[in-house]
Amino acid sequence: EVQLVESGGGLVKPGGSLRLSCAASGFSFKSYSMNWVRQAPGKGLEWVSTISSSSSYIYYADSVKGRFTISRDDARNSLYLQMNSLRAEDTAVYYCARSSGSVDYWGQGTLVTVSS
Amino acid sequence: DIQMTQSPSSLSASVGDRVTITCRASQDIGTYLAWFQQKPGKAPKSLIYAASSLQSGVPSKFSGSGSGTDFTLTISSLQPEDLATYYCHHYNTYPLTFGGGTKVEI
């Protein structure tokens, strides 16, 4: 069974940093592209970043480019999102999602709140 | 960037009704279109990929169609458990984008 479990969310002050993790199991993690997608409270889904298998390519939404860094550790079956210079508008539930062409599996999400 | 426009933004229907949600892309995306269901307080769930292919385990009452710029998601017989917000999503090119969502009420 495919499982994606996010962790690392919490309350952080504007300008602060946070590192999200996603632990994957039930599939060959190294073979899949992985994504972060977020959802602000009461709002829709927003794609944040994608990393391909072998980290061959990485893409970011303009809203996070230069502030967020996606990475993966295939030996640990883990996906990460390093978030720096956080802003109030980054407040959201962050989902880890697997891609097989399109997104096919989602984690349960971790809440990031940016507030003073 | 490719914009995805869903309509309606919300709808109310009765149990047993056939429900159709539309999604329009701002440019041709072929069939690089997915649909997701998000129940209140839950993570999204993948329903359809490649515009019309059902994800494993998704009931056949869900169907998708379309190509190019115009797409539809149909629920053939609405049930109480289908209360959710439905999102379309293109994966044709980066940046990936989602539609604004359609809230389905029973």
PDB file of C-alpha atoms in Angstrom, chain A residues 35 37 39 43-47 50 57 59 61-62 95 101-109, chain B residues 1 34 36 38 42-46 48-50 55 87 89 91 94-100:
ATOM      1  CA  ASN A  35       5.641  17.005  -5.626  1.00  0.00           C
ATOM      2  CA  VAL A  37       1.184  20.989  -3.257  1.00  0.00           C
ATOM      3  CA  GLN A  39      -3.700  24.655   0.258  1.00  0.00           C
ATOM      4  CA  LYS A  43      -8.715  28.063  -0.574  1.00  0.00           C
ATOM      5  CA  GLY A  44      -7.928  25.809  -3.504  1.00  0.00           C
ATOM      6  CA  LEU A  45      -4.908  23.703  -4.369  1.00  0.00           C
ATOM      7  CA  GLU A  46      -1.638  25.325  -5.422  1.00  0.00           C
ATOM      8  CA  TRP A  47       1.299  23.442  -6.904  1.00  0.00           C
ATOM      9  CA  THR A  50       8.328  19.012  -8.391  1.00  0.00           C
ATOM     10  CA  TYR A  57      14.911  18.160 -13.008  1.00  0.00           C
ATOM     11  CA  TYR A  59      10.626  23.037 -10.890  1.00  0.00           C
ATOM     12  CA  ALA A  61       6.142  27.939  -8.602  1.00  0.00           C
ATOM     13  CA  ASP A  62       7.084  31.584  -9.039  1.00  0.00           C
ATOM     14  CA  TYR A  95       0.776  17.934   0.811  1.00  0.00           C
ATOM     15  CA  GLY A 101       2.439  11.138 -15.159  1.00  0.00           C
ATOM     16  CA  SER A 102      -0.234  12.870 -13.144  1.00  0.00           C
ATOM     17  CA  VAL A 103      -0.443  12.949  -9.352  1.00  0.00           C
ATOM     18  CA  ASP A 104      -1.835   9.624  -8.169  1.00  0.00           C
ATOM     19  CA  TYR A 105      -1.240   9.489  -4.415  1.00  0.00           C
ATOM     20  CA  TRP A 106      -1.381  12.182  -1.744  1.00  0.00           C
ATOM     21  CA  GLY A 107      -0.227  12.381   1.840  1.00  0.00           C
ATOM     22  CA  GLN A 108      -2.477  13.620   4.637  1.00  0.00           C
ATOM     23  CA  GLY A 109      -0.751  17.013   4.796  1.00  0.00           C
TER      24      GLY A 109
ATOM     25  CA  ASP B   1       1.076  29.892 -17.552  1.00  0.00           C
ATOM     26  CA  ALA B  34      -6.567  15.019 -14.046  1.00  0.00           C
ATOM     27  CA  PHE B  36      -9.295  15.142  -7.856  1.00  0.00           C
ATOM     28  CA  GLN B  38     -11.432  16.459  -1.760  1.00  0.00           C
ATOM     29  CA  LYS B  42      -9.394  15.422   4.105  1.00  0.00           C
ATOM     30  CA  ALA B  43      -6.534  15.227   1.636  1.00  0.00           C
ATOM     31  CA  PRO B  44      -7.345  15.190  -2.077  1.00  0.00           C
ATOM     32  CA  LYS B  45      -7.910  11.869  -3.782  1.00  0.00           C
ATOM     33  CA  SER B  46      -7.065  11.165  -7.402  1.00  0.00           C
ATOM     34  CA  ILE B  48      -9.080  10.467 -13.208  1.00  0.00           C
ATOM     35  CA  TYR B  49      -5.897  10.925 -15.255  1.00  0.00           C
ATOM     36  CA  ALA B  50      -5.279  11.428 -18.965  1.00  0.00           C
ATOM     37  CA  GLN B  55      -7.498   5.657 -11.208  1.00  0.00           C
ATOM     38  CA  TYR B  87     -10.577  20.036  -8.834  1.00  0.00           C
ATOM     39  CA  HIS B  89      -5.480  19.895 -12.880  1.00  0.00           C
ATOM     40  CA  TYR B  91       0.140  18.432 -16.079  1.00  0.00           C
ATOM     41  CA  TYR B  94       5.295  23.636 -15.873  1.00  0.00           C
ATOM     42  CA  PRO B  95       4.037  25.445 -13.905  1.00  0.00           C
ATOM     43  CA  LEU B  96       1.343  22.946 -13.050  1.00  0.00           C
ATOM     44  CA  THR B  97      -1.989  24.533 -12.192  1.00  0.00           C
ATOM     45  CA  PHE B  98      -5.333  23.576 -10.714  1.00  0.00           C
ATOM     46  CA  GLY B  99      -8.827  24.788 -11.363  1.00  0.00           C
ATOM     47  CA  GLY B 100     -10.533  26.791  -8.649  1.00  0.00           C
TER      48      GLY B 100
END
